[in-house]
mmCIF file of C-alpha atoms in Angstrom:
data_model
loop_
_atom_site.group_PDB
_atom_site.id
_atom_site.type_symbol
_atom_site.label_atom_id
_atom_site.label_comp_id
_atom_site.label_asym_id
_atom_site.label_seq_id
_atom_site.Cartn_x
_atom_site.Cartn_y
_atom_site.Cartn_z
ATOM 1 C CA MET A 179 -14.716 -39.860 87.800
ATOM 2 C CA ALA A 180 -17.815 -41.445 89.279
ATOM 3 C CA SER A 181 -16.333 -44.797 88.794
ATOM 4 C CA ASN A 182 -13.469 -46.492 87.094
ATOM 5 C CA SER A 183 -15.173 -49.826 87.486
ATOM 6 C CA ASN A 184 -16.645 -51.864 84.578
ATOM 7 C CA ILE A 185 -19.863 -50.360 83.060
ATOM 8 C CA ASP A 186 -23.015 -51.266 84.658
ATOM 9 C CA THR A 187 -24.714 -53.939 82.316
ATOM 10 C CA GLU A 188 -27.648 -54.892 84.614
ATOM 11 C CA GLY A 189 -28.244 -51.247 85.119
ATOM 12 C CA ALA A 190 -28.251 -50.522 81.839
ATOM 13 C CA THR A 191 -30.588 -53.188 80.894
ATOM 14 C CA GLN A 192 -33.178 -51.873 83.287
ATOM 15 C CA HIS A 193 -32.773 -48.360 82.120
ATOM 16 C CA LEU A 194 -33.440 -49.460 78.528
ATOM 17 C CA ARG A 195 -36.571 -51.847 79.873
ATOM 18 C CA ASP A 196 -37.793 -48.369 81.586
ATOM 19 C CA ILE A 197 -37.224 -46.193 78.784
ATOM 20 C CA LEU A 198 -38.554 -48.504 76.193
ATOM 21 C CA LYS A 199 -41.402 -49.710 78.516
ATOM 22 C CA LEU A 200 -40.867 -52.720 78.080
ATOM 23 C CA ASP A 201 -41.971 -54.362 81.483
ATOM 24 C CA ARG A 202 -45.598 -53.372 80.500
ATOM 25 C CA PRO A 203 -47.874 -54.613 77.319
ATOM 26 C CA GLY A 204 -47.411 -52.252 74.622
ATOM 27 C CA ASN A 205 -49.955 -50.631 72.170
ATOM 28 C CA SER A 206 -47.356 -48.935 69.935
ATOM 29 C CA THR A 207 -45.551 -50.063 67.150
ATOM 30 C CA GLU A 208 -42.285 -49.653 68.780
ATOM 31 C CA GLU A 209 -43.129 -51.300 71.860
ATOM 32 C CA GLN A 210 -44.534 -54.432 69.989
ATOM 33 C CA THR A 211 -41.516 -54.463 68.081
ATOM 34 C CA LEU A 212 -38.556 -54.151 70.440
ATOM 35 C CA HIS A 213 -39.063 -57.722 72.506
ATOM 36 C CA CYS A 214 -38.042 -57.910 75.908
ATOM 37 C CA GLU A 215 -35.522 -60.273 75.076
ATOM 38 C CA THR A 216 -33.822 -58.019 72.936
ATOM 39 C CA VAL A 217 -33.130 -55.863 75.593
ATOM 40 C CA LYS A 218 -30.147 -57.564 77.369
ATOM 41 C CA PRO A 219 -28.156 -58.143 74.518
ATOM 42 C CA ALA A 220 -28.711 -54.812 73.219
ATOM 43 C CA SER A 221 -27.705 -53.081 76.616
ATOM 44 C CA ALA A 222 -24.460 -55.292 76.592
ATOM 45 C CA LEU A 223 -23.897 -53.621 72.908
ATOM 46 C CA VAL A 224 -24.058 -50.154 74.396
ATOM 47 C CA CYS A 225 -21.509 -50.987 76.882
ATOM 48 C CA GLU A 226 -19.291 -52.511 74.301
ATOM 49 C CA CYS A 227 -19.630 -49.176 72.202
ATOM 50 C CA VAL A 228 -18.623 -47.238 74.720
ATOM 51 C CA ALA A 229 -16.062 -49.690 76.192
ATOM 52 C CA GLY A 230 -14.572 -50.442 73.109
ATOM 53 C CA SER A 231 -14.434 -54.251 74.022
ATOM 54 C CA GLN A 232 -15.234 -56.928 71.020
ATOM 55 C CA LEU A 233 -16.020 -54.238 68.584
ATOM 56 C CA GLY A 234 -15.187 -55.937 65.742
ATOM 57 C CA CYS A 235 -18.469 -57.842 66.496
ATOM 58 C CA ILE A 236 -20.628 -55.214 66.312
ATOM 59 C CA TYR A 237 -19.770 -52.760 63.080
ATOM 60 C CA ILE A 238 -20.702 -53.904 59.462
ATOM 61 C CA ASP A 239 -19.494 -52.776 56.321
ATOM 62 C CA THR A 240 -22.176 -50.248 56.153
ATOM 63 C CA SER A 241 -21.510 -49.027 59.375
ATOM 64 C CA CYS A 242 -20.513 -45.106 59.927
ATOM 65 C CA LEU A 243 -18.473 -43.940 62.537
ATOM 66 C CA THR A 244 -17.810 -39.808 63.087
ATOM 67 C CA TRP A 245 -14.762 -39.998 65.560
ATOM 68 C CA GLU A 246 -14.038 -36.185 66.800
ATOM 69 C CA GLY A 247 -15.344 -34.737 63.256
ATOM 70 C CA GLN A 248 -13.425 -37.811 61.276
ATOM 71 C CA PRO A 249 -15.632 -39.977 59.159
ATOM 72 C CA PHE A 250 -14.916 -43.447 58.564
ATOM 73 C CA GLN A 251 -17.114 -45.930 56.903
ATOM 74 C CA GLY A 252 -17.178 -49.784 57.106
ATOM 75 C CA LYS A 253 -15.735 -52.568 59.521
ATOM 76 C CA GLY A 254 -12.578 -52.432 58.439
ATOM 77 C CA ALA A 255 -11.845 -48.537 58.529
ATOM 78 C CA ILE A 256 -13.895 -48.233 61.758
ATOM 79 C CA MET A 257 -11.659 -51.060 63.297
ATOM 80 C CA GLU A 258 -8.438 -49.696 61.875
ATOM 81 C CA LYS A 259 -9.160 -46.306 63.476
ATOM 82 C CA LEU A 260 -10.323 -47.769 66.759
ATOM 83 C CA THR A 261 -7.535 -50.128 67.168
ATOM 84 C CA SER A 262 -4.894 -46.914 66.491
ATOM 85 C CA LEU A 263 -5.875 -44.548 69.154
ATOM 86 C CA PRO A 264 -2.910 -43.560 71.291
ATOM 87 C CA PHE A 265 -3.309 -45.234 74.685
ATOM 88 C CA THR A 266 -2.586 -48.385 76.027
ATOM 89 C CA LYS A 267 -5.608 -48.550 78.828
ATOM 90 C CA ILE A 268 -8.388 -46.514 79.115
ATOM 91 C CA ALA A 269 -11.263 -46.533 81.784
ATOM 92 C CA HIS A 270 -14.760 -45.545 80.912
ATOM 93 C CA SER A 271 -17.475 -44.228 83.334
ATOM 94 C CA ILE A 272 -21.277 -43.578 82.106
ATOM 95 C CA THR A 273 -22.583 -40.507 83.924
ATOM 96 C CA ALA A 274 -26.076 -40.501 81.916
ATOM 97 C CA GLN A 275 -27.709 -42.531 79.015
ATOM 98 C CA ASP A 276 -30.870 -42.009 76.956
ATOM 99 C CA HIS A 277 -32.203 -44.920 74.840
ATOM 100 C CA GLN A 278 -35.136 -44.728 72.080
ATOM 101 C CA PRO A 279 -36.765 -46.641 69.729
ATOM 102 C CA THR A 280 -36.640 -45.462 66.163
ATOM 103 C CA PRO A 281 -39.065 -45.751 63.651
ATOM 104 C CA ASP A 282 -37.077 -48.565 61.855
ATOM 105 C CA SER A 283 -36.851 -50.892 65.287
ATOM 106 C CA CYS A 284 -33.762 -49.732 65.917
ATOM 107 C CA ILE A 285 -32.413 -48.374 69.310
ATOM 108 C CA LEU A 286 -31.184 -44.888 69.155
ATOM 109 C CA SER A 287 -28.642 -44.220 72.432
ATOM 110 C CA MET A 288 -26.970 -40.946 73.599
ATOM 111 C CA VAL A 289 -24.232 -41.597 76.283
ATOM 112 C CA VAL A 290 -22.525 -39.095 78.337
ATOM 113 C CA GLY A 291 -19.504 -39.882 80.597
ATOM 114 C CA GLN A 292 -15.964 -39.724 81.311
ATOM 115 C CA LEU A 293 -12.866 -41.405 80.399
ATOM 116 C CA LYS A 294 -9.292 -41.674 81.587
ATOM 117 C CA ALA A 295 -6.640 -42.898 78.882
ATOM 118 C CA ASP A 296 -3.646 -43.823 80.584
ATOM 119 C CA ASP A 297 -2.324 -41.116 82.791
ATOM 120 C CA ASP A 298 -3.995 -38.374 81.091
ATOM 121 C CA PRO A 299 -6.483 -35.866 82.923
ATOM 122 C CA ILE A 300 -10.131 -37.495 83.108
ATOM 123 C CA MET A 301 -12.083 -36.127 80.179
ATOM 124 C CA GLY A 302 -15.777 -35.849 79.494
ATOM 125 C CA PHE A 303 -17.138 -37.411 76.155
ATOM 126 C CA HIS A 304 -20.412 -37.873 74.825
ATOM 127 C CA GLN A 305 -21.425 -40.759 72.210
ATOM 128 C CA SER A 306 -24.495 -41.548 70.100
ATOM 129 C CA PHE A 307 -25.069 -44.674 68.272
ATOM 130 C CA ILE A 308 -27.490 -46.504 66.679
ATOM 131 C CA LEU A 309 -28.300 -50.446 67.331
ATOM 132 C CA LYS A 310 -29.879 -52.374 64.866
ATOM 133 C CA ASN A 311 -31.082 -55.900 64.514
ATOM 134 C CA ILE A 312 -30.096 -57.685 61.698
ATOM 135 C CA ASN A 313 -30.802 -61.607 61.543
ATOM 136 C CA ASP A 314 -31.066 -61.940 65.236
ATOM 137 C CA SER A 315 -28.153 -60.095 65.996
ATOM 138 C CA TRP A 316 -27.621 -56.448 67.166
ATOM 139 C CA VAL A 317 -25.077 -54.446 65.241
ATOM 140 C CA CYS A 318 -23.888 -50.648 65.347
ATOM 141 C CA THR A 319 -24.788 -48.899 62.477
ATOM 142 C CA ASN A 320 -24.188 -45.478 63.133
ATOM 143 C CA ASP A 321 -21.597 -44.304 66.363
ATOM 144 C CA MET A 322 -20.188 -40.816 67.069
ATOM 145 C CA PHE A 323 -17.875 -39.713 69.664
ATOM 146 C CA ARG A 324 -16.718 -36.558 70.773
ATOM 147 C CA LEU A 325 -14.726 -35.429 73.635
ATOM 148 C CA ALA A 326 -16.662 -32.717 76.017
ATOM 149 C CA ILE A 327 -14.347 -30.069 74.845
ATOM 150 C CA HIS A 328 -16.245 -28.644 72.518
ATOM 151 C CA ASN A 329 -19.113 -27.035 74.223
ATOM 152 C CA PHE A 330 -16.825 -24.086 74.514
ATOM 153 C CA GLY A 331 -16.432 -22.283 71.180
ATOM 154 C CA MET B 562 -20.296 -18.347 74.122
ATOM 155 C CA ALA B 563 -19.044 -18.596 70.719
ATOM 156 C CA SER B 564 -21.857 -16.521 69.456
ATOM 157 C CA ASN B 565 -24.981 -15.324 70.220
ATOM 158 C CA SER B 566 -26.189 -15.034 66.650
ATOM 159 C CA ASN B 567 -28.419 -17.004 64.932
ATOM 160 C CA ILE B 568 -27.574 -20.649 63.809
ATOM 161 C CA ASP B 569 -25.160 -20.595 60.538
ATOM 162 C CA THR B 570 -27.828 -22.463 58.255
ATOM 163 C CA GLU B 571 -25.692 -22.343 55.141
ATOM 164 C CA GLY B 572 -22.779 -23.665 57.228
ATOM 165 C CA ALA B 573 -24.798 -26.369 58.309
ATOM 166 C CA THR B 574 -25.621 -26.928 55.303
ATOM 167 C CA GLN B 575 -22.287 -27.442 53.583
ATOM 168 C CA HIS B 576 -21.139 -29.475 56.394
ATOM 169 C CA LEU B 577 -24.153 -31.847 55.935
ATOM 170 C CA ARG B 578 -23.122 -31.959 52.188
ATOM 171 C CA ASP B 579 -19.438 -32.902 53.152
ATOM 172 C CA ILE B 580 -20.314 -35.250 55.543
ATOM 173 C CA LEU B 581 -22.961 -37.007 52.981
ATOM 174 C CA LYS B 582 -20.439 -36.660 50.327
ATOM 175 C CA LEU B 583 -23.516 -35.148 48.453
ATOM 176 C CA ASP B 584 -21.070 -33.274 46.218
ATOM 177 C CA ARG B 585 -19.657 -36.340 44.147
ATOM 178 C CA PRO B 586 -21.230 -39.092 42.589
ATOM 179 C CA GLY B 587 -22.240 -41.869 45.249
ATOM 180 C CA ASN B 588 -21.897 -45.453 44.940
ATOM 181 C CA SER B 589 -23.124 -46.618 48.261
ATOM 182 C CA THR B 590 -26.933 -47.059 48.790
ATOM 183 C CA GLU B 591 -26.900 -44.179 51.352
ATOM 184 C CA GLU B 592 -25.321 -41.742 49.050
ATOM 185 C CA GLN B 593 -27.719 -42.587 46.086
ATOM 186 C CA THR B 594 -30.652 -42.193 48.632
ATOM 187 C CA LEU B 595 -29.641 -38.731 50.018
ATOM 188 C CA HIS B 596 -30.128 -36.612 47.381
ATOM 189 C CA CYS B 597 -28.848 -33.126 47.233
ATOM 190 C CA GLU B 598 -31.839 -31.381 47.198
ATOM 191 C CA THR B 599 -32.933 -32.787 50.659
ATOM 192 C CA VAL B 600 -29.795 -31.189 52.227
ATOM 193 C CA LYS B 601 -30.884 -27.588 52.723
ATOM 194 C CA PRO B 602 -34.102 -28.544 54.259
ATOM 195 C CA ALA B 603 -32.684 -30.836 56.404
ATOM 196 C CA SER B 604 -30.111 -28.702 57.628
ATOM 197 C CA ALA B 605 -32.581 -26.015 58.238
ATOM 198 C CA LEU B 606 -34.183 -28.538 60.490
ATOM 199 C CA VAL B 607 -30.957 -29.253 62.371
ATOM 200 C CA CYS B 608 -31.037 -25.593 62.981
ATOM 201 C CA GLU B 609 -34.862 -25.717 63.890
ATOM 202 C CA CYS B 610 -34.083 -28.614 66.569
ATOM 203 C CA VAL B 611 -31.612 -27.006 68.127
ATOM 204 C CA ALA B 612 -33.090 -23.349 67.912
ATOM 205 C CA GLY B 613 -36.719 -24.338 69.015
ATOM 206 C CA SER B 614 -38.327 -22.309 66.368
ATOM 207 C CA GLN B 615 -41.492 -23.565 64.542
ATOM 208 C CA LEU B 616 -40.767 -27.039 66.310
ATOM 209 C CA GLY B 617 -44.697 -27.715 65.640
ATOM 210 C CA CYS B 618 -43.939 -28.712 61.921
ATOM 211 C CA ILE B 619 -41.105 -31.296 62.689
ATOM 212 C CA TYR B 620 -42.466 -33.746 65.118
ATOM 213 C CA ILE B 621 -45.177 -36.327 64.604
ATOM 214 C CA ASP B 622 -47.137 -38.503 66.560
ATOM 215 C CA THR B 623 -44.749 -41.016 66.842
ATOM 216 C CA SER B 624 -41.612 -38.648 67.564
ATOM 217 C CA CYS B 625 -39.866 -39.318 70.753
ATOM 218 C CA LEU B 626 -38.185 -36.866 72.856
ATOM 219 C CA THR B 627 -36.002 -37.327 75.873
ATOM 220 C CA TRP B 628 -35.535 -33.799 77.626
ATOM 221 C CA GLU B 629 -32.736 -34.288 80.797
ATOM 222 C CA GLY B 630 -33.652 -37.983 81.154
ATOM 223 C CA GLN B 631 -37.701 -37.524 80.808
ATOM 224 C CA PRO B 632 -39.192 -39.183 78.107
ATOM 225 C CA PHE B 633 -42.395 -37.649 75.988
ATOM 226 C CA GLN B 634 -43.789 -39.312 72.853
ATOM 227 C CA GLY B 635 -45.819 -37.823 70.697
ATOM 228 C CA LYS B 636 -46.178 -34.309 68.847
ATOM 229 C CA GLY B 637 -48.633 -33.365 71.881
ATOM 230 C CA ALA B 638 -46.683 -34.217 74.709
ATOM 231 C CA ILE B 639 -43.333 -33.378 72.869
ATOM 232 C CA MET B 640 -44.916 -29.578 72.206
ATOM 233 C CA GLU B 641 -46.376 -29.254 75.497
ATOM 234 C CA LYS B 642 -43.066 -29.962 77.574
ATOM 235 C CA LEU B 643 -41.068 -27.568 74.959
ATOM 236 C CA THR B 644 -43.508 -24.611 75.181
ATOM 237 C CA SER B 645 -43.528 -24.778 79.031
ATOM 238 C CA LEU B 646 -39.724 -24.627 79.652
ATOM 239 C CA PRO B 647 -39.096 -21.943 82.349
ATOM 240 C CA PHE B 648 -37.364 -19.399 80.384
ATOM 241 C CA THR B 649 -38.758 -16.288 78.523
ATOM 242 C CA LYS B 650 -35.504 -15.938 75.981
ATOM 243 C CA ILE B 651 -32.758 -18.175 74.984
ATOM 244 C CA ALA B 652 -30.060 -17.893 72.596
ATOM 245 C CA HIS B 653 -27.923 -20.857 71.053
ATOM 246 C CA SER B 654 -24.510 -21.617 69.521
ATOM 247 C CA ILE B 655 -23.356 -24.514 67.811
ATOM 248 C CA THR B 656 -19.788 -25.604 68.705
ATOM 249 C CA ALA B 657 -19.539 -28.912 67.037
ATOM 250 C CA GLN B 658 -22.062 -30.781 65.041
ATOM 251 C CA ASP B 659 -21.731 -34.240 63.069
ATOM 252 C CA HIS B 660 -24.180 -35.872 60.598
ATOM 253 C CA GLN B 661 -24.530 -39.440 59.412
ATOM 254 C CA PRO B 662 -27.079 -41.153 57.178
ATOM 255 C CA THR B 663 -28.497 -44.428 58.389
ATOM 256 C CA PRO B 664 -29.221 -47.197 57.103
ATOM 257 C CA ASP B 665 -32.757 -46.523 56.589
ATOM 258 C CA SER B 666 -32.280 -43.671 54.768
ATOM 259 C CA CYS B 667 -32.580 -41.254 57.982
ATOM 260 C CA ILE B 668 -30.107 -38.716 58.789
ATOM 261 C CA LEU B 669 -28.625 -38.883 62.604
ATOM 262 C CA SER B 670 -27.361 -35.915 63.868
ATOM 263 C CA MET B 671 -25.251 -35.054 67.305
ATOM 264 C CA VAL B 672 -24.642 -31.412 68.047
ATOM 265 C CA VAL B 673 -22.823 -29.668 70.739
ATOM 266 C CA GLY B 674 -23.350 -26.429 71.887
ATOM 267 C CA GLN B 675 -23.913 -23.661 74.462
ATOM 268 C CA LEU B 676 -27.173 -21.552 75.486
ATOM 269 C CA LYS B 677 -28.022 -19.047 77.474
ATOM 270 C CA ALA B 678 -31.595 -18.826 79.180
ATOM 271 C CA ASP B 679 -32.866 -15.321 80.436
ATOM 272 C CA ASP B 680 -30.071 -14.247 82.750
ATOM 273 C CA ASP B 681 -28.788 -17.762 83.686
ATOM 274 C CA PRO B 682 -25.134 -18.637 83.160
ATOM 275 C CA ILE B 683 -24.047 -20.051 80.032
ATOM 276 C CA MET B 684 -24.473 -23.781 79.862
ATOM 277 C CA GLY B 685 -23.019 -26.472 77.307
ATOM 278 C CA PHE B 686 -25.490 -28.946 75.873
ATOM 279 C CA HIS B 687 -25.435 -32.116 73.550
ATOM 280 C CA GLN B 688 -28.411 -32.876 71.561
ATOM 281 C CA SER B 689 -29.124 -36.021 69.236
ATOM 282 C CA PHE B 690 -31.932 -36.625 66.806
ATOM 283 C CA ILE B 691 -32.795 -38.326 63.592
ATOM 284 C CA LEU B 692 -34.487 -36.480 60.633
ATOM 285 C CA LYS B 693 -36.692 -38.745 58.407
ATOM 286 C CA ASN B 694 -38.200 -37.936 55.038
ATOM 287 C CA ILE B 695 -41.940 -38.976 54.793
ATOM 288 C CA ASN B 696 -43.516 -37.612 51.868
ATOM 289 C CA ASP B 697 -41.269 -35.475 50.837
ATOM 290 C CA SER B 698 -41.084 -33.886 53.951
ATOM 291 C CA TRP B 699 -38.451 -33.899 56.737
ATOM 292 C CA VAL B 700 -39.714 -34.836 60.204
ATOM 293 C CA CYS B 701 -37.918 -35.421 63.620
ATOM 294 C CA THR B 702 -38.513 -38.771 65.041
ATOM 295 C CA ASN B 703 -36.012 -38.990 67.988
ATOM 296 C CA ASP B 704 -34.898 -35.974 69.758
ATOM 297 C CA MET B 705 -32.208 -36.026 72.855
ATOM 298 C CA PHE B 706 -31.137 -33.417 74.808
ATOM 299 C CA ARG B 707 -28.906 -32.915 77.956
ATOM 300 C CA LEU B 708 -27.196 -30.343 79.652
ATOM 301 C CA ALA B 709 -23.319 -30.596 79.832
ATOM 302 C CA ILE B 710 -23.409 -30.893 83.687
ATOM 303 C CA HIS B 711 -23.600 -35.139 83.046
ATOM 304 C CA ASN B 712 -20.225 -35.476 82.425
ATOM 305 C CA PHE B 713 -19.180 -35.242 85.982
ATOM 306 C CA GLY B 714 -20.308 -37.993 88.034
#
């Protein structure tokens, strides 16, 4: 595992800034829409999506979660699933992350990393999610999670 | 590798249909918006996104591709990248796939699988993309690809 420490919020912020080209004047609709000041909270949300902290704040009633192929819709169902996962402690490490603006001014992220739940062996995972700005708050409308055990048929 | 054969379009179609709950009357906005007849072409696009066939048809000038962390924007830049990849033949196998409707009536897909390029060893990959219906055609607005070598820091 690259690191068991907390996720690098500053690094993720800069990565988002770089990918979304937010340090230079933008000409495209995407660049104009995704203002610089939105990157920091969005980046923190990326970390929360992965780390599972304060998840209740980021899902809404239309959010979708697909967890290891199982679909859940709505904040209630998603929180029920996430809070019933069978471990008492978990550490995450992000090893690669990609971010793109979408045509609808959301952010699509794909995160790859490793996790360690309790005393289980370290496992790879990949997660994709969409962050959307609604009324000046960033929420997670779509979230998909898979352990990295499915690349091998 | 699970299979070197062509991707299972019919299976992918049924999977999309199941996930999007298109076989039963829908009450949610997402279910009403994503009509049944759109699933088949969308599913074919999932296969094209992964298999790399007829890619020129599915990217548009605002499409984003992040390939192994490198960003490309626009049909021209994306096609230039994809057609310059250093292999002469490639076989894909999808081992897991997830699909969700997004709030903006797009489809978010996360696909996990294996590929074999020329005589290289089989490698895992993961890919996330967004399909959007514009003027009755499905296009790929966002595409992210990573080989499964980044889970191990």
